[in-house]
Amino acid sequence: MTATTVIQCVPKPHRVEYFGLVLSSLPPVGTVPSPDNPYVAPLPLCIGIDHIPRTQTTSLHLIHATRENAFLQGQNPIFKPLSVTCQFTRHGDIIFRPDLSCKEIKEGLPQMAEKGLIRELSDALGTWVVIIGKQALSKKCGHCQRWEQMCRNEQGKLKYRRWNLCQGCYAVAYCRDECSDKAWEGGHWETCLKANEPIQDAETVGKEDDLLLD
């Protein structure tokens, strides 16, 4: 495979799983958003997955469901990092150890579990598993770094579209063909075939030795 080879992208039609969290750092439920309170409860979020083929590392984040906040300029799409390191099992499940030093993450975990998004493993290691599948997670464009989020169309209605996965490795997503072409020319072709290799296998979810995270 050479730099002149073009790998097409294929769309993944599955919907991103959006949810709301009620956090003590936010105004009470029912508060109307305003310049003083741009974020209110329940805060609309989704789980985002960021995979870097060159380093074979994967991280999880809580991503704002909408791209533009009418009362906040320059919004960071990432609300809070959920886990800086996670692993894939042989069955494709994502296991992670959340940052419990973050109050919002600690408060949000049981709410996400109640909504059927994640569950805690009984390994006494504080390890969790994502149970909604990778297709339901927001992905970041491998070139311009934009996350899959809802935005308003010309009619003012919230909508979103999924990024397209690289058909060569299925590990990197791109928001448009231009980003895919630029990433390919920038060196993605070198890592494309390696990007689909598992980060680290775990024989069985739940075994202590399999779930140790660095």
mmCIF file of C-alpha atoms in Angstrom:
data_model
loop_
_atom_site.group_PDB
_atom_site.id
_atom_site.type_symbol
_atom_site.label_atom_id
_atom_site.label_comp_id
_atom_site.label_asym_id
_atom_site.label_seq_id
_atom_site.Cartn_x
_atom_site.Cartn_y
_atom_site.Cartn_z
ATOM 1 C CA MET A 1 0.000 0.000 0.000
ATOM 2 C CA THR A 2 1.403 3.416 -0.970
ATOM 3 C CA ALA A 3 0.564 7.036 -0.383
ATOM 4 C CA THR A 4 -1.113 7.189 -3.774
ATOM 5 C CA THR A 5 -3.646 4.522 -2.816
ATOM 6 C CA VAL A 6 -6.982 6.026 -1.844
ATOM 7 C CA ILE A 7 -9.071 4.307 0.818
ATOM 8 C CA GLN A 8 -12.754 5.158 0.641
ATOM 9 C CA CYS A 9 -14.837 5.946 3.708
ATOM 10 C CA VAL A 10 -18.101 4.201 4.502
ATOM 11 C CA PRO A 11 -20.893 5.691 6.622
ATOM 12 C CA LYS A 12 -22.010 4.129 9.887
ATOM 13 C CA PRO A 13 -25.719 4.917 10.328
ATOM 14 C CA HIS A 14 -26.040 3.993 14.015
ATOM 15 C CA ARG A 15 -27.184 6.813 16.270
ATOM 16 C CA VAL A 16 -25.079 8.412 18.991
ATOM 17 C CA GLU A 17 -26.551 7.650 22.420
ATOM 18 C CA TYR A 18 -27.324 10.963 24.129
ATOM 19 C CA PHE A 19 -28.265 11.271 27.812
ATOM 20 C CA GLY A 20 -28.638 13.877 30.563
ATOM 21 C CA LEU A 21 -26.833 14.088 33.918
ATOM 22 C CA VAL A 22 -27.965 15.915 37.046
ATOM 23 C CA LEU A 23 -24.863 17.192 38.857
ATOM 24 C CA SER A 24 -24.431 19.151 42.065
ATOM 25 C CA SER A 25 -22.208 21.675 40.273
ATOM 26 C CA LEU A 26 -25.127 22.673 38.011
ATOM 27 C CA PRO A 27 -28.163 24.854 38.809
ATOM 28 C CA PRO A 28 -31.297 22.942 39.900
ATOM 29 C CA VAL A 29 -33.419 21.101 37.354
ATOM 30 C CA GLY A 30 -35.828 23.533 35.724
ATOM 31 C CA THR A 31 -33.370 26.431 35.603
ATOM 32 C CA VAL A 32 -33.557 28.259 32.276
ATOM 33 C CA PRO A 33 -30.203 28.571 30.450
ATOM 34 C CA SER A 34 -28.777 32.109 30.512
ATOM 35 C CA PRO A 35 -25.427 33.888 30.201
ATOM 36 C CA ASP A 36 -24.987 33.382 33.966
ATOM 37 C CA ASN A 37 -25.987 29.707 33.748
ATOM 38 C CA PRO A 38 -25.000 28.397 30.307
ATOM 39 C CA TYR A 39 -25.115 24.814 31.587
ATOM 40 C CA VAL A 40 -28.196 23.565 33.420
ATOM 41 C CA ALA A 41 -29.436 20.190 34.634
ATOM 42 C CA PRO A 42 -29.957 17.735 33.160
ATOM 43 C CA LEU A 43 -26.796 18.398 31.145
ATOM 44 C CA PRO A 44 -27.045 16.740 27.673
ATOM 45 C CA LEU A 45 -23.976 14.618 27.000
ATOM 46 C CA CYS A 46 -22.718 11.577 25.130
ATOM 47 C CA ILE A 47 -19.720 9.284 25.571
ATOM 48 C CA GLY A 48 -16.907 9.987 23.123
ATOM 49 C CA ILE A 49 -14.129 7.607 22.123
ATOM 50 C CA ASP A 50 -10.769 8.886 20.910
ATOM 51 C CA HIS A 51 -8.480 6.304 19.291
ATOM 52 C CA ILE A 52 -4.982 7.308 18.145
ATOM 53 C CA PRO A 53 -3.629 4.713 15.671
ATOM 54 C CA ARG A 54 -0.023 5.904 15.763
ATOM 55 C CA THR A 55 0.275 5.283 19.505
ATOM 56 C CA GLN A 56 -2.469 2.626 19.735
ATOM 57 C CA THR A 57 -4.049 4.439 22.679
ATOM 58 C CA THR A 58 -7.737 4.933 23.373
ATOM 59 C CA SER A 59 -9.455 7.297 25.785
ATOM 60 C CA LEU A 60 -13.062 8.043 26.751
ATOM 61 C CA HIS A 61 -14.637 11.444 27.353
ATOM 62 C CA LEU A 62 -17.971 12.975 28.250
ATOM 63 C CA ILE A 63 -18.851 15.133 25.235
ATOM 64 C CA HIS A 64 -21.408 17.949 25.112
ATOM 65 C CA ALA A 65 -24.356 16.779 23.027
ATOM 66 C CA THR A 66 -24.625 20.071 21.142
ATOM 67 C CA ARG A 67 -21.786 21.855 19.376
ATOM 68 C CA GLU A 68 -22.920 25.428 19.940
ATOM 69 C CA ASN A 69 -24.011 26.819 23.290
ATOM 70 C CA ALA A 70 -26.030 30.006 22.711
ATOM 71 C CA PHE A 71 -24.787 31.459 25.995
ATOM 72 C CA LEU A 72 -21.149 30.401 25.848
ATOM 73 C CA GLN A 73 -18.499 31.323 23.281
ATOM 74 C CA GLY A 74 -15.690 28.916 22.526
ATOM 75 C CA GLN A 75 -17.218 25.909 24.254
ATOM 76 C CA ASN A 76 -14.835 23.001 24.779
ATOM 77 C CA PRO A 77 -16.588 19.951 23.276
ATOM 78 C CA ILE A 78 -15.175 17.799 26.089
ATOM 79 C CA PHE A 79 -17.076 18.249 29.351
ATOM 80 C CA LYS A 80 -14.850 15.926 31.380
ATOM 81 C CA PRO A 81 -12.377 13.135 30.547
ATOM 82 C CA LEU A 82 -13.991 9.856 31.565
ATOM 83 C CA SER A 83 -10.864 7.710 31.384
ATOM 84 C CA VAL A 84 -7.470 8.493 29.869
ATOM 85 C CA THR A 85 -6.757 4.796 29.277
ATOM 86 C CA CYS A 86 -9.104 2.018 28.266
ATOM 87 C CA GLN A 87 -8.828 -1.428 26.725
ATOM 88 C CA PHE A 88 -10.779 -3.671 24.371
ATOM 89 C CA THR A 89 -11.661 -7.259 25.196
ATOM 90 C CA ARG A 90 -11.663 -10.041 22.609
ATOM 91 C CA HIS A 91 -15.418 -9.559 22.343
ATOM 92 C CA GLY A 92 -15.029 -5.860 21.517
ATOM 93 C CA ASP A 93 -16.195 -4.545 24.897
ATOM 94 C CA ILE A 94 -14.530 -1.381 26.195
ATOM 95 C CA ILE A 95 -13.282 -1.571 29.768
ATOM 96 C CA PHE A 96 -12.025 1.479 31.626
ATOM 97 C CA ARG A 97 -11.115 2.832 35.035
ATOM 98 C CA PRO A 98 -12.739 6.254 35.579
ATOM 99 C CA ASP A 99 -11.121 9.212 37.298
ATOM 100 C CA LEU A 100 -12.984 9.199 40.630
ATOM 101 C CA SER A 101 -11.077 12.281 41.791
ATOM 102 C CA CYS A 102 -13.391 14.280 39.511
ATOM 103 C CA LYS A 103 -16.625 15.032 41.386
ATOM 104 C CA GLU A 104 -18.717 15.208 38.213
ATOM 105 C CA ILE A 105 -17.481 11.815 37.032
ATOM 106 C CA LYS A 106 -18.094 10.238 40.439
ATOM 107 C CA GLU A 107 -21.656 11.618 40.492
ATOM 108 C CA GLY A 108 -22.314 10.699 36.874
ATOM 109 C CA LEU A 109 -21.229 7.039 36.944
ATOM 110 C CA PRO A 110 -24.286 5.648 38.816
ATOM 111 C CA GLN A 111 -26.608 7.746 36.647
ATOM 112 C CA MET A 112 -25.030 6.381 33.458
ATOM 113 C CA ALA A 113 -25.268 2.857 34.868
ATOM 114 C CA GLU A 114 -28.963 3.369 35.630
ATOM 115 C CA LYS A 115 -29.498 4.496 32.040
ATOM 116 C CA GLY A 116 -27.924 1.264 30.756
ATOM 117 C CA LEU A 117 -24.822 2.870 29.286
ATOM 118 C CA ILE A 118 -22.125 1.351 31.491
ATOM 119 C CA ARG A 119 -21.816 -1.128 34.353
ATOM 120 C CA GLU A 120 -19.296 -1.698 37.104
ATOM 121 C CA LEU A 121 -17.353 -4.958 37.147
ATOM 122 C CA SER A 122 -17.081 -6.979 40.339
ATOM 123 C CA ASP A 123 -13.278 -7.067 40.318
ATOM 124 C CA ALA A 124 -12.591 -4.757 43.276
ATOM 125 C CA LEU A 125 -10.435 -2.646 40.950
ATOM 126 C CA GLY A 126 -12.929 0.090 40.183
ATOM 127 C CA THR A 127 -13.219 -1.061 36.583
ATOM 128 C CA TRP A 128 -16.257 -0.359 34.395
ATOM 129 C CA VAL A 129 -17.402 -1.582 30.976
ATOM 130 C CA VAL A 130 -19.247 0.322 28.255
ATOM 131 C CA ILE A 131 -22.289 -1.769 27.287
ATOM 132 C CA ILE A 132 -23.885 0.288 24.497
ATOM 133 C CA GLY A 133 -21.318 -0.559 21.808
ATOM 134 C CA LYS A 134 -18.769 1.547 19.948
ATOM 135 C CA GLN A 135 -21.320 2.522 17.283
ATOM 136 C CA ALA A 136 -23.287 4.542 19.859
ATOM 137 C CA LEU A 137 -20.233 6.573 20.927
ATOM 138 C CA SER A 138 -19.274 9.971 19.530
ATOM 139 C CA LYS A 139 -16.078 9.944 17.457
ATOM 140 C CA LYS A 140 -13.544 12.650 16.667
ATOM 141 C CA CYS A 141 -12.525 13.526 13.125
ATOM 142 C CA GLY A 142 -9.045 12.177 12.520
ATOM 143 C CA HIS A 143 -7.987 15.387 10.791
ATOM 144 C CA CYS A 144 -9.840 18.512 12.015
ATOM 145 C CA GLN A 145 -10.551 17.017 15.485
ATOM 146 C CA ARG A 146 -14.281 17.879 15.492
ATOM 147 C CA TRP A 147 -16.493 15.577 17.571
ATOM 148 C CA GLU A 148 -19.821 14.159 16.449
ATOM 149 C CA GLN A 149 -22.288 16.523 18.103
ATOM 150 C CA MET A 150 -25.711 17.951 17.352
ATOM 151 C CA CYS A 151 -25.836 21.358 15.659
ATOM 152 C CA ARG A 152 -28.592 23.582 14.302
ATOM 153 C CA ASN A 153 -29.467 23.513 10.617
ATOM 154 C CA GLU A 154 -30.663 26.460 8.529
ATOM 155 C CA GLN A 155 -34.157 26.026 9.977
ATOM 156 C CA GLY A 156 -32.811 26.208 13.516
ATOM 157 C CA LYS A 157 -33.525 22.560 14.295
ATOM 158 C CA LEU A 158 -30.992 20.411 16.122
ATOM 159 C CA LYS A 159 -29.640 17.584 13.995
ATOM 160 C CA TYR A 160 -26.464 15.610 13.559
ATOM 161 C CA ARG A 161 -24.760 13.324 11.082
ATOM 162 C CA ARG A 162 -22.243 10.576 11.684
ATOM 163 C CA TRP A 163 -18.627 10.784 10.612
ATOM 164 C CA ASN A 164 -17.466 8.158 8.110
ATOM 165 C CA LEU A 165 -15.079 5.411 9.149
ATOM 166 C CA CYS A 166 -11.984 4.704 7.072
ATOM 167 C CA GLN A 167 -12.768 1.545 5.103
ATOM 168 C CA GLY A 168 -9.169 0.409 5.293
ATOM 169 C CA CYS A 169 -8.823 0.204 9.090
ATOM 170 C CA TYR A 170 -12.274 1.078 10.513
ATOM 171 C CA ALA A 171 -10.392 2.771 13.359
ATOM 172 C CA VAL A 172 -10.380 6.430 12.310
ATOM 173 C CA ALA A 173 -13.394 8.577 11.419
ATOM 174 C CA TYR A 174 -13.573 11.668 9.224
ATOM 175 C CA CYS A 175 -16.249 14.345 9.081
ATOM 176 C CA ARG A 176 -15.907 14.914 5.324
ATOM 177 C CA ASP A 177 -13.964 13.667 2.299
ATOM 178 C CA GLU A 178 -11.616 16.660 2.425
ATOM 179 C CA CYS A 179 -10.439 15.679 5.914
ATOM 180 C CA SER A 180 -10.028 12.066 4.825
ATOM 181 C CA ASP A 181 -7.897 13.064 1.825
ATOM 182 C CA LYS A 182 -5.699 15.425 3.857
ATOM 183 C CA ALA A 183 -5.170 12.824 6.586
ATOM 184 C CA TRP A 184 -4.247 10.228 3.976
ATOM 185 C CA GLU A 185 -1.697 12.564 2.395
ATOM 186 C CA GLY A 186 -0.429 13.442 5.862
ATOM 187 C CA GLY A 187 0.535 9.865 6.677
ATOM 188 C CA HIS A 188 -2.582 7.906 7.630
ATOM 189 C CA TRP A 189 -1.770 5.485 4.827
ATOM 190 C CA GLU A 190 1.283 4.334 6.842
ATOM 191 C CA THR A 191 -0.747 3.339 9.895
ATOM 192 C CA CYS A 192 -4.000 2.362 8.190
ATOM 193 C CA LEU A 193 -3.395 -1.390 8.171
ATOM 194 C CA LYS A 194 -2.058 -1.416 11.744
ATOM 195 C CA ALA A 195 -4.832 0.707 13.242
ATOM 196 C CA ASN A 196 -7.273 -2.196 13.503
ATOM 197 C CA GLU A 197 -4.966 -4.309 15.663
ATOM 198 C CA PRO A 198 -6.310 -4.767 19.242
ATOM 199 C CA ILE A 199 -4.760 -2.476 21.819
ATOM 200 C CA GLN A 200 -4.552 -5.218 24.435
ATOM 201 C CA ASP A 201 -6.609 -8.365 24.630
ATOM 202 C CA ALA A 202 -8.481 -9.448 27.728
ATOM 203 C CA GLU A 203 -9.524 -13.103 27.646
ATOM 204 C CA THR A 204 -12.554 -12.705 29.895
ATOM 205 C CA VAL A 205 -14.161 -9.572 31.260
ATOM 206 C CA GLY A 206 -14.137 -9.798 35.028
ATOM 207 C CA LYS A 207 -10.793 -11.551 35.574
ATOM 208 C CA GLU A 208 -8.504 -9.380 37.687
ATOM 209 C CA ASP A 209 -5.357 -10.087 35.636
ATOM 210 C CA ASP A 210 -7.165 -9.152 32.413
ATOM 211 C CA LEU A 211 -8.398 -5.790 33.640
ATOM 212 C CA LEU A 212 -5.257 -4.193 34.992
ATOM 213 C CA LEU A 213 -4.877 -0.764 33.442
ATOM 214 C CA ASP A 214 -1.626 1.162 33.408
#
